[in-house]
């Protein structure tokens, strides 16, 4: 009997979201539409420049958003991460607990340092640009893993962003090995085109002999397969995982359920902020497949959830809104 539906590992970042014009971004030399890792001094100078702007704060990091979604739908989630003994770290721990997610932070002493932050810039075209200062989460490692919790989960979910940190990569590989030995299914999100571009061999090390499930968006899947066709990407992903989902933005998503490809149409909405769409898709899908849904049904729930999240600011819905997606 599993204690948890999904055990996630990933970066702990407090999301700080700002609305901004593309012109202002250009002035500040922020590359639009991508995730850029920044150093501590740059993070301080950006925060200073935005100190008078309204900011929406939430505990984030890609996998955290996914595990919180699982929990909001009614699943049981566990999240292993690393935050510092500072005000932001306390906010992070309390936000996880408030969302019903258990965590290693409840049982481990938080070290001195700076908790990671992700500055999210949202432009009027609903595009999201992220400047991430990893802070202490850059040293997330095997000590943050809780092996008995991994072993008593249905799924282990690994955030691809961990590949950019040597200790994170090692932790991801160890978590996968613990899961495989315990008969726990393994899933990974490719997370970001830059992770695939610059850390592909590390991702392959994390994937190891193969996973049960991979989540990717179109550009990540094409880059991983080094192809310019979806068919090529599908063929390649079959060598890395038994099943997978590729999200195609406004074109919906495709899911390989181990035997056949399933096309999930997108739900047409007016997007105002695409932050967290992929995380929510994965969270809804993982909730579905751990609660008796077929891959097709879970894919439909995931499409519905992703369509809802892009119509609001921030990477997360309220628990009530999330639950309402299960009706009808």
mmCIF file of C-alpha atoms in Angstrom:
data_model
loop_
_atom_site.group_PDB
_atom_site.id
_atom_site.type_symbol
_atom_site.label_atom_id
_atom_site.label_comp_id
_atom_site.label_asym_id
_atom_site.label_seq_id
_atom_site.Cartn_x
_atom_site.Cartn_y
_atom_site.Cartn_z
ATOM 1 C CA UNK A 1 0.000 0.000 0.000
ATOM 2 C CA UNK A 2 1.502 3.353 -1.051
ATOM 3 C CA UNK A 3 1.582 6.261 1.388
ATOM 4 C CA UNK A 4 1.986 8.796 -1.416
ATOM 5 C CA UNK A 5 0.647 9.016 -4.946
ATOM 6 C CA UNK A 6 3.615 11.102 -6.136
ATOM 7 C CA UNK A 7 6.996 11.869 -4.571
ATOM 8 C CA UNK A 8 8.610 14.833 -6.307
ATOM 9 C CA UNK A 9 12.155 16.176 -6.275
ATOM 10 C CA UNK A 10 13.220 19.507 -7.654
ATOM 11 C CA UNK A 11 14.357 23.028 -7.005
ATOM 12 C CA UNK A 12 12.685 25.047 -4.291
ATOM 13 C CA UNK A 13 12.235 28.558 -5.621
ATOM 14 C CA UNK A 14 9.965 31.277 -4.386
ATOM 15 C CA UNK A 15 8.256 32.630 -7.509
ATOM 16 C CA UNK A 16 8.069 36.420 -7.611
ATOM 17 C CA UNK A 17 5.919 37.444 -10.513
ATOM 18 C CA UNK A 18 5.881 40.896 -12.133
ATOM 19 C CA UNK A 19 4.040 42.341 -15.115
ATOM 20 C CA UNK A 20 6.383 44.183 -17.463
ATOM 21 C CA UNK A 21 6.608 45.614 -20.982
ATOM 22 C CA UNK A 22 8.965 44.086 -23.581
ATOM 23 C CA UNK A 23 10.645 47.514 -23.915
ATOM 24 C CA UNK A 24 11.488 47.626 -20.214
ATOM 25 C CA UNK A 25 12.847 44.098 -20.446
ATOM 26 C CA UNK A 26 15.099 45.070 -23.333
ATOM 27 C CA UNK A 27 16.388 48.065 -21.333
ATOM 28 C CA UNK A 28 17.233 45.761 -18.459
ATOM 29 C CA UNK A 29 18.905 43.274 -20.818
ATOM 30 C CA UNK A 30 16.571 40.422 -19.887
ATOM 31 C CA UNK A 31 16.337 37.824 -22.668
ATOM 32 C CA UNK A 32 12.642 37.364 -23.392
ATOM 33 C CA UNK A 33 10.794 34.039 -23.304
ATOM 34 C CA UNK A 34 13.457 31.834 -21.732
ATOM 35 C CA UNK A 35 14.727 30.777 -18.341
ATOM 36 C CA UNK A 36 18.096 32.323 -17.489
ATOM 37 C CA UNK A 37 20.153 31.407 -14.446
ATOM 38 C CA UNK A 38 21.480 34.522 -12.710
ATOM 39 C CA UNK A 39 24.131 35.178 -10.061
ATOM 40 C CA UNK A 40 23.445 36.551 -6.590
ATOM 41 C CA UNK A 41 24.445 40.164 -7.355
ATOM 42 C CA UNK A 42 22.217 40.280 -10.456
ATOM 43 C CA UNK A 43 19.331 38.860 -8.411
ATOM 44 C CA UNK A 44 19.792 41.615 -5.784
ATOM 45 C CA UNK A 45 19.971 44.373 -8.420
ATOM 46 C CA UNK A 46 16.821 43.140 -10.211
ATOM 47 C CA UNK A 47 14.910 42.902 -6.915
ATOM 48 C CA UNK A 48 15.966 46.478 -6.144
ATOM 49 C CA UNK A 49 14.759 47.744 -9.514
ATOM 50 C CA UNK A 50 11.376 46.089 -8.912
ATOM 51 C CA UNK A 51 11.022 46.972 -5.251
ATOM 52 C CA UNK A 52 8.189 49.441 -5.979
ATOM 53 C CA UNK A 53 6.259 47.035 -8.244
ATOM 54 C CA UNK A 54 3.422 44.767 -7.120
ATOM 55 C CA UNK A 55 4.626 41.194 -6.886
ATOM 56 C CA UNK A 56 2.745 37.898 -6.601
ATOM 57 C CA UNK A 57 4.666 35.442 -4.407
ATOM 58 C CA UNK A 58 4.241 31.674 -4.218
ATOM 59 C CA UNK A 59 6.388 28.680 -3.459
ATOM 60 C CA UNK A 60 7.485 27.411 -6.813
ATOM 61 C CA UNK A 61 10.009 25.433 -8.672
ATOM 62 C CA UNK A 62 8.569 23.353 -11.472
ATOM 63 C CA UNK A 63 8.109 20.051 -9.613
ATOM 64 C CA UNK A 64 6.721 21.836 -6.532
ATOM 65 C CA UNK A 65 3.936 23.292 -8.692
ATOM 66 C CA UNK A 66 3.226 19.781 -10.016
ATOM 67 C CA UNK A 67 3.121 18.133 -6.577
ATOM 68 C CA UNK A 68 0.915 20.932 -5.191
ATOM 69 C CA UNK A 69 -1.491 20.348 -8.101
ATOM 70 C CA UNK A 70 -1.614 16.607 -7.284
ATOM 71 C CA UNK A 71 -2.434 17.508 -3.676
ATOM 72 C CA UNK A 72 -5.073 20.105 -4.608
ATOM 73 C CA UNK A 73 -6.864 17.547 -6.774
ATOM 74 C CA UNK A 74 -7.013 15.280 -3.732
ATOM 75 C CA UNK A 75 -3.884 13.150 -4.068
ATOM 76 C CA UNK A 76 -1.131 12.660 -1.513
ATOM 77 C CA UNK A 77 2.164 14.293 -2.438
ATOM 78 C CA UNK A 78 5.650 14.465 -0.914
ATOM 79 C CA UNK A 79 8.242 17.009 -2.027
ATOM 80 C CA UNK A 80 11.975 16.874 -1.326
ATOM 81 C CA UNK A 81 13.811 20.153 -1.761
ATOM 82 C CA UNK A 82 16.281 22.517 -0.112
ATOM 83 C CA UNK A 83 15.603 25.962 1.322
ATOM 84 C CA UNK A 84 17.602 28.125 3.722
ATOM 85 C CA UNK A 85 16.914 29.153 7.294
ATOM 86 C CA UNK A 86 15.633 32.577 6.181
ATOM 87 C CA UNK A 87 12.293 34.362 5.874
ATOM 88 C CA UNK A 88 11.776 33.154 2.296
ATOM 89 C CA UNK A 89 12.560 29.571 3.318
ATOM 90 C CA UNK A 90 10.000 29.719 6.120
ATOM 91 C CA UNK A 91 7.406 31.095 3.660
ATOM 92 C CA UNK A 92 8.223 28.160 1.364
ATOM 93 C CA UNK A 93 7.809 25.462 4.027
ATOM 94 C CA UNK A 94 4.539 26.974 5.294
ATOM 95 C CA UNK A 95 3.156 27.250 1.763
ATOM 96 C CA UNK A 96 3.883 23.548 1.071
ATOM 97 C CA UNK A 97 2.198 22.476 4.318
ATOM 98 C CA UNK A 98 -0.752 24.771 3.676
ATOM 99 C CA UNK A 99 -1.217 22.975 0.357
ATOM 100 C CA UNK A 100 -1.228 19.559 2.014
ATOM 101 C CA UNK A 101 2.206 18.487 0.773
ATOM 102 C CA UNK A 102 4.554 16.610 3.094
ATOM 103 C CA UNK A 103 8.240 17.438 2.824
ATOM 104 C CA UNK A 104 11.728 16.612 4.074
ATOM 105 C CA UNK A 105 11.830 20.212 5.399
ATOM 106 C CA UNK A 106 9.545 19.173 8.266
ATOM 107 C CA UNK A 107 12.231 16.846 9.620
ATOM 108 C CA UNK A 108 15.531 18.420 8.612
ATOM 109 C CA UNK A 109 17.264 21.508 9.972
ATOM 110 C CA UNK A 110 17.410 24.235 7.350
ATOM 111 C CA UNK A 111 20.971 25.481 6.758
ATOM 112 C CA UNK A 112 22.091 29.115 6.687
ATOM 113 C CA UNK A 113 22.080 30.709 3.243
ATOM 114 C CA UNK A 114 19.725 32.312 0.741
ATOM 115 C CA UNK A 115 16.567 30.548 -0.454
ATOM 116 C CA UNK A 116 16.327 30.401 -4.242
ATOM 117 C CA UNK A 117 14.054 32.758 -6.144
ATOM 118 C CA UNK A 118 12.578 32.785 -9.603
ATOM 119 C CA UNK A 119 11.778 36.260 -10.918
ATOM 120 C CA UNK A 120 9.017 35.782 -13.450
ATOM 121 C CA UNK A 121 8.362 38.570 -15.951
ATOM 122 C CA UNK A 122 5.010 38.415 -17.720
ATOM 123 C CA UNK A 123 4.544 40.516 -20.848
ATOM 124 C CA UNK A 124 1.179 41.547 -22.389
ATOM 125 C CA UNK A 125 1.499 38.727 -24.977
ATOM 126 C CA UNK A 126 1.174 36.198 -22.073
ATOM 127 C CA UNK A 127 4.792 35.136 -22.545
ATOM 128 C CA UNK A 128 6.826 34.283 -19.479
ATOM 129 C CA UNK A 129 10.490 35.015 -18.923
ATOM 130 C CA UNK A 130 12.288 33.646 -15.900
ATOM 131 C CA UNK A 131 15.442 34.839 -14.196
ATOM 132 C CA UNK A 132 16.386 32.248 -11.622
ATOM 133 C CA UNK A 133 18.781 32.637 -8.733
ATOM 134 C CA UNK A 134 19.172 29.120 -7.376
ATOM 135 C CA UNK A 135 20.658 30.126 -4.030
ATOM 136 C CA UNK A 136 20.824 27.179 -1.672
ATOM 137 C CA UNK A 137 18.756 24.910 -3.910
ATOM 138 C CA UNK A 138 21.804 24.737 -6.204
ATOM 139 C CA UNK A 139 23.288 22.357 -3.618
ATOM 140 C CA UNK A 140 20.172 20.128 -3.385
ATOM 141 C CA UNK A 141 21.557 16.629 -3.052
ATOM 142 C CA UNK A 142 21.125 13.095 -1.772
ATOM 143 C CA UNK A 143 20.830 14.252 1.884
ATOM 144 C CA UNK A 144 17.463 15.822 1.011
ATOM 145 C CA UNK A 145 16.049 12.488 -0.186
ATOM 146 C CA UNK A 146 13.786 10.457 2.105
ATOM 147 C CA UNK A 147 14.258 6.891 0.775
ATOM 148 C CA UNK A 148 11.392 5.325 2.757
ATOM 149 C CA UNK A 149 8.959 7.940 1.385
ATOM 150 C CA UNK A 150 10.166 7.285 -2.187
ATOM 151 C CA UNK A 151 9.728 3.543 -1.679
ATOM 152 C CA UNK A 152 6.164 4.019 -0.425
ATOM 153 C CA UNK A 153 5.006 6.136 -3.394
ATOM 154 C CA UNK A 154 3.257 5.142 -6.608
ATOM 155 C CA UNK A 155 5.335 7.512 -8.742
ATOM 156 C CA UNK A 156 8.634 9.332 -8.398
ATOM 157 C CA UNK A 157 8.566 12.610 -10.352
ATOM 158 C CA UNK A 158 11.913 14.205 -11.244
ATOM 159 C CA UNK A 159 12.307 17.794 -12.400
ATOM 160 C CA UNK A 160 14.676 18.091 -15.368
ATOM 161 C CA UNK A 161 16.062 21.402 -14.052
ATOM 162 C CA UNK A 162 18.066 19.371 -11.497
ATOM 163 C CA UNK A 163 20.410 18.416 -14.329
ATOM 164 C CA UNK A 164 22.083 21.857 -14.130
ATOM 165 C CA UNK A 165 23.494 21.083 -10.668
ATOM 166 C CA UNK A 166 25.988 18.208 -10.166
ATOM 167 C CA UNK A 167 24.555 17.380 -6.724
ATOM 168 C CA UNK A 168 20.997 17.626 -8.071
ATOM 169 C CA UNK A 169 21.808 15.271 -10.918
ATOM 170 C CA UNK A 170 23.344 12.740 -8.502
ATOM 171 C CA UNK A 171 20.264 12.970 -6.257
ATOM 172 C CA UNK A 172 17.956 12.417 -9.236
ATOM 173 C CA UNK A 173 19.875 9.281 -10.277
ATOM 174 C CA UNK A 174 19.863 7.929 -6.705
ATOM 175 C CA UNK A 175 16.128 8.638 -6.324
ATOM 176 C CA UNK A 176 15.437 6.783 -9.590
ATOM 177 C CA UNK A 177 17.480 3.806 -8.385
ATOM 178 C CA UNK A 178 15.636 3.716 -5.014
ATOM 179 C CA UNK A 179 12.300 3.912 -6.862
ATOM 180 C CA UNK A 180 13.181 1.188 -9.373
ATOM 181 C CA UNK A 181 14.350 -1.190 -6.625
ATOM 182 C CA UNK A 182 11.093 -0.613 -4.727
ATOM 183 C CA UNK A 183 8.900 -1.135 -7.813
ATOM 184 C CA UNK A 184 7.880 2.542 -7.834
ATOM 185 C CA UNK A 185 7.143 4.018 -11.282
ATOM 186 C CA UNK A 186 9.459 6.779 -12.470
ATOM 187 C CA UNK A 187 8.603 9.980 -14.338
ATOM 188 C CA UNK A 188 10.668 12.947 -15.487
ATOM 189 C CA UNK A 189 9.882 16.328 -16.976
ATOM 190 C CA UNK A 190 12.397 17.703 -19.474
ATOM 191 C CA UNK A 191 11.562 21.126 -17.956
ATOM 192 C CA UNK A 192 13.132 23.582 -20.388
ATOM 193 C CA UNK A 193 14.623 23.779 -23.880
ATOM 194 C CA UNK A 194 17.893 25.129 -22.423
ATOM 195 C CA UNK A 195 18.246 22.083 -20.170
ATOM 196 C CA UNK A 196 17.976 19.831 -23.227
ATOM 197 C CA UNK A 197 20.321 22.021 -25.290
ATOM 198 C CA UNK A 198 23.095 22.341 -22.745
ATOM 199 C CA UNK A 199 22.755 19.319 -20.446
ATOM 200 C CA UNK A 200 21.515 16.545 -22.714
ATOM 201 C CA UNK A 201 24.081 13.950 -21.602
ATOM 202 C CA UNK A 202 23.199 14.684 -17.964
ATOM 203 C CA UNK A 203 19.504 14.174 -18.701
ATOM 204 C CA UNK A 204 20.335 10.852 -20.330
ATOM 205 C CA UNK A 205 22.231 9.867 -17.169
ATOM 206 C CA UNK A 206 19.150 10.784 -15.126
ATOM 207 C CA UNK A 207 16.917 8.744 -17.465
ATOM 208 C CA UNK A 208 19.342 5.804 -17.166
ATOM 209 C CA UNK A 209 18.040 2.474 -18.500
ATOM 210 C CA UNK A 210 14.631 4.070 -19.140
ATOM 211 C CA UNK A 211 11.704 5.596 -17.287
ATOM 212 C CA UNK A 212 8.025 4.810 -17.018
ATOM 213 C CA UNK A 213 6.960 8.297 -18.147
ATOM 214 C CA UNK A 214 8.414 11.469 -19.680
ATOM 215 C CA UNK A 215 6.722 14.868 -19.932
ATOM 216 C CA UNK A 216 8.029 17.231 -22.612
ATOM 217 C CA UNK A 217 6.846 20.172 -24.651
ATOM 218 C CA UNK A 218 7.272 20.231 -28.412
ATOM 219 C CA UNK A 219 10.587 22.116 -28.544
ATOM 220 C CA UNK A 220 12.121 19.976 -25.760
ATOM 221 C CA UNK A 221 11.031 16.748 -27.464
ATOM 222 C CA UNK A 222 12.360 17.837 -30.892
ATOM 223 C CA UNK A 223 15.678 18.962 -29.395
ATOM 224 C CA UNK A 224 16.057 15.781 -27.351
ATOM 225 C CA UNK A 225 15.506 13.699 -30.507
ATOM 226 C CA UNK A 226 17.587 16.045 -32.693
ATOM 227 C CA UNK A 227 14.796 16.074 -35.256
ATOM 228 C CA UNK A 228 12.401 18.611 -36.757
ATOM 229 C CA UNK A 229 9.381 16.315 -36.917
ATOM 230 C CA UNK A 230 7.011 15.197 -34.176
ATOM 231 C CA UNK A 231 7.118 11.664 -35.622
ATOM 232 C CA UNK A 232 10.876 11.659 -35.130
ATOM 233 C CA UNK A 233 10.478 12.908 -31.566
ATOM 234 C CA UNK A 234 7.877 10.222 -30.803
ATOM 235 C CA UNK A 235 10.137 7.476 -32.147
ATOM 236 C CA UNK A 236 13.048 8.721 -30.048
ATOM 237 C CA UNK A 237 11.063 9.156 -26.812
ATOM 238 C CA UNK A 238 9.911 5.527 -27.119
ATOM 239 C CA UNK A 239 13.562 4.544 -26.544
ATOM 240 C CA UNK A 240 13.694 6.568 -23.298
ATOM 241 C CA UNK A 241 10.354 5.810 -21.635
ATOM 242 C CA UNK A 242 7.523 3.288 -21.751
ATOM 243 C CA UNK A 243 4.974 6.109 -21.999
ATOM 244 C CA UNK A 244 5.123 9.861 -22.517
ATOM 245 C CA UNK A 245 3.227 13.075 -23.158
ATOM 246 C CA UNK A 246 4.279 15.852 -25.521
ATOM 247 C CA UNK A 247 2.442 19.144 -25.084
ATOM 248 C CA UNK A 248 1.988 21.164 -28.273
ATOM 249 C CA UNK A 249 0.688 24.486 -26.914
ATOM 250 C CA UNK A 250 -2.400 25.635 -28.798
ATOM 251 C CA UNK A 251 -2.330 22.376 -30.795
ATOM 252 C CA UNK A 252 -3.083 20.274 -27.711
ATOM 253 C CA UNK A 253 -0.948 17.311 -26.722
ATOM 254 C CA UNK A 254 -0.110 13.771 -27.722
ATOM 255 C CA UNK A 255 0.242 10.875 -25.335
ATOM 256 C CA UNK A 256 1.859 7.511 -25.976
ATOM 257 C CA UNK A 257 0.216 5.018 -23.618
ATOM 258 C CA UNK A 258 2.662 2.186 -24.289
ATOM 259 C CA UNK A 259 0.724 0.903 -27.283
ATOM 260 C CA UNK A 260 -0.853 3.723 -29.218
ATOM 261 C CA UNK A 261 -0.670 7.483 -29.705
ATOM 262 C CA UNK A 262 -3.579 9.476 -28.311
ATOM 263 C CA UNK A 263 -4.267 12.989 -29.550
ATOM 264 C CA UNK A 264 -5.699 15.333 -26.932
ATOM 265 C CA UNK A 265 -7.184 18.498 -28.436
ATOM 266 C CA UNK A 266 -6.383 21.816 -26.774
ATOM 267 C CA UNK A 267 -9.127 23.779 -25.103
ATOM 268 C CA UNK A 268 -9.313 27.220 -26.648
ATOM 269 C CA UNK A 269 -8.888 30.017 -24.092
ATOM 270 C CA UNK A 270 -7.585 33.568 -23.943
ATOM 271 C CA UNK A 271 -4.163 33.104 -22.317
ATOM 272 C CA UNK A 272 -2.857 35.872 -20.078
ATOM 273 C CA UNK A 273 0.066 34.044 -18.441
ATOM 274 C CA UNK A 274 1.597 30.711 -19.459
ATOM 275 C CA UNK A 275 3.604 30.278 -16.232
ATOM 276 C CA UNK A 276 3.067 26.818 -14.782
ATOM 277 C CA UNK A 277 1.034 25.385 -17.671
ATOM 278 C CA UNK A 278 3.383 22.430 -18.147
ATOM 279 C CA UNK A 279 3.669 21.882 -14.390
ATOM 280 C CA UNK A 280 -0.115 21.860 -14.037
ATOM 281 C CA UNK A 281 -0.467 19.511 -17.011
ATOM 282 C CA UNK A 282 1.906 17.031 -15.321
ATOM 283 C CA UNK A 283 0.181 17.409 -11.942
ATOM 284 C CA UNK A 284 -3.300 16.780 -13.341
ATOM 285 C CA UNK A 285 -2.035 13.856 -15.426
ATOM 286 C CA UNK A 286 -0.224 12.221 -12.486
ATOM 287 C CA UNK A 287 -3.291 12.683 -10.296
ATOM 288 C CA UNK A 288 -5.422 11.045 -12.999
ATOM 289 C CA UNK A 289 -3.251 7.975 -13.568
ATOM 290 C CA UNK A 290 -2.870 7.377 -9.800
ATOM 291 C CA UNK A 291 -6.669 7.622 -9.366
ATOM 292 C CA UNK A 292 -7.938 5.045 -11.838
ATOM 293 C CA UNK A 293 -8.033 7.134 -15.021
ATOM 294 C CA UNK A 294 -6.734 5.851 -18.343
ATOM 295 C CA UNK A 295 -3.952 7.829 -20.020
ATOM 296 C CA UNK A 296 -6.561 9.342 -22.368
ATOM 297 C CA UNK A 297 -8.796 10.462 -19.483
ATOM 298 C CA UNK A 298 -5.819 11.797 -17.530
ATOM 299 C CA UNK A 299 -4.705 13.654 -20.672
ATOM 300 C CA UNK A 300 -8.111 15.293 -21.002
ATOM 301 C CA UNK A 301 -8.026 16.392 -17.356
ATOM 302 C CA UNK A 302 -4.476 17.704 -17.887
ATOM 303 C CA UNK A 303 -5.562 19.693 -20.961
ATOM 304 C CA UNK A 304 -8.478 21.177 -19.023
ATOM 305 C CA UNK A 305 -6.220 22.092 -16.084
ATOM 306 C CA UNK A 306 -3.535 23.656 -18.299
ATOM 307 C CA UNK A 307 -6.189 25.666 -20.160
ATOM 308 C CA UNK A 308 -7.505 27.003 -16.853
ATOM 309 C CA UNK A 309 -4.092 27.942 -15.430
ATOM 310 C CA UNK A 310 -3.112 30.101 -18.440
ATOM 311 C CA UNK A 311 -6.165 32.303 -17.876
ATOM 312 C CA UNK A 312 -4.885 33.429 -14.455
ATOM 313 C CA UNK A 313 -1.652 35.015 -13.220
ATOM 314 C CA UNK A 314 0.770 32.725 -11.422
ATOM 315 C CA UNK A 315 1.593 29.018 -11.532
ATOM 316 C CA UNK A 316 -1.283 27.846 -9.393
ATOM 317 C CA UNK A 317 -5.045 27.765 -8.927
ATOM 318 C CA UNK A 318 -6.908 27.726 -5.631
ATOM 319 C CA UNK A 319 -7.770 24.286 -4.243
ATOM 320 C CA UNK A 320 -11.473 24.923 -5.004
ATOM 321 C CA UNK A 321 -10.739 25.846 -8.631
ATOM 322 C CA UNK A 322 -8.509 22.789 -9.035
ATOM 323 C CA UNK A 323 -11.140 20.452 -7.574
ATOM 324 C CA UNK A 324 -13.845 21.965 -9.790
ATOM 325 C CA UNK A 325 -11.935 20.651 -12.836
ATOM 326 C CA UNK A 326 -12.864 17.111 -11.778
ATOM 327 C CA UNK A 327 -16.573 17.858 -12.193
ATOM 328 C CA UNK A 328 -18.243 17.257 -15.531
#
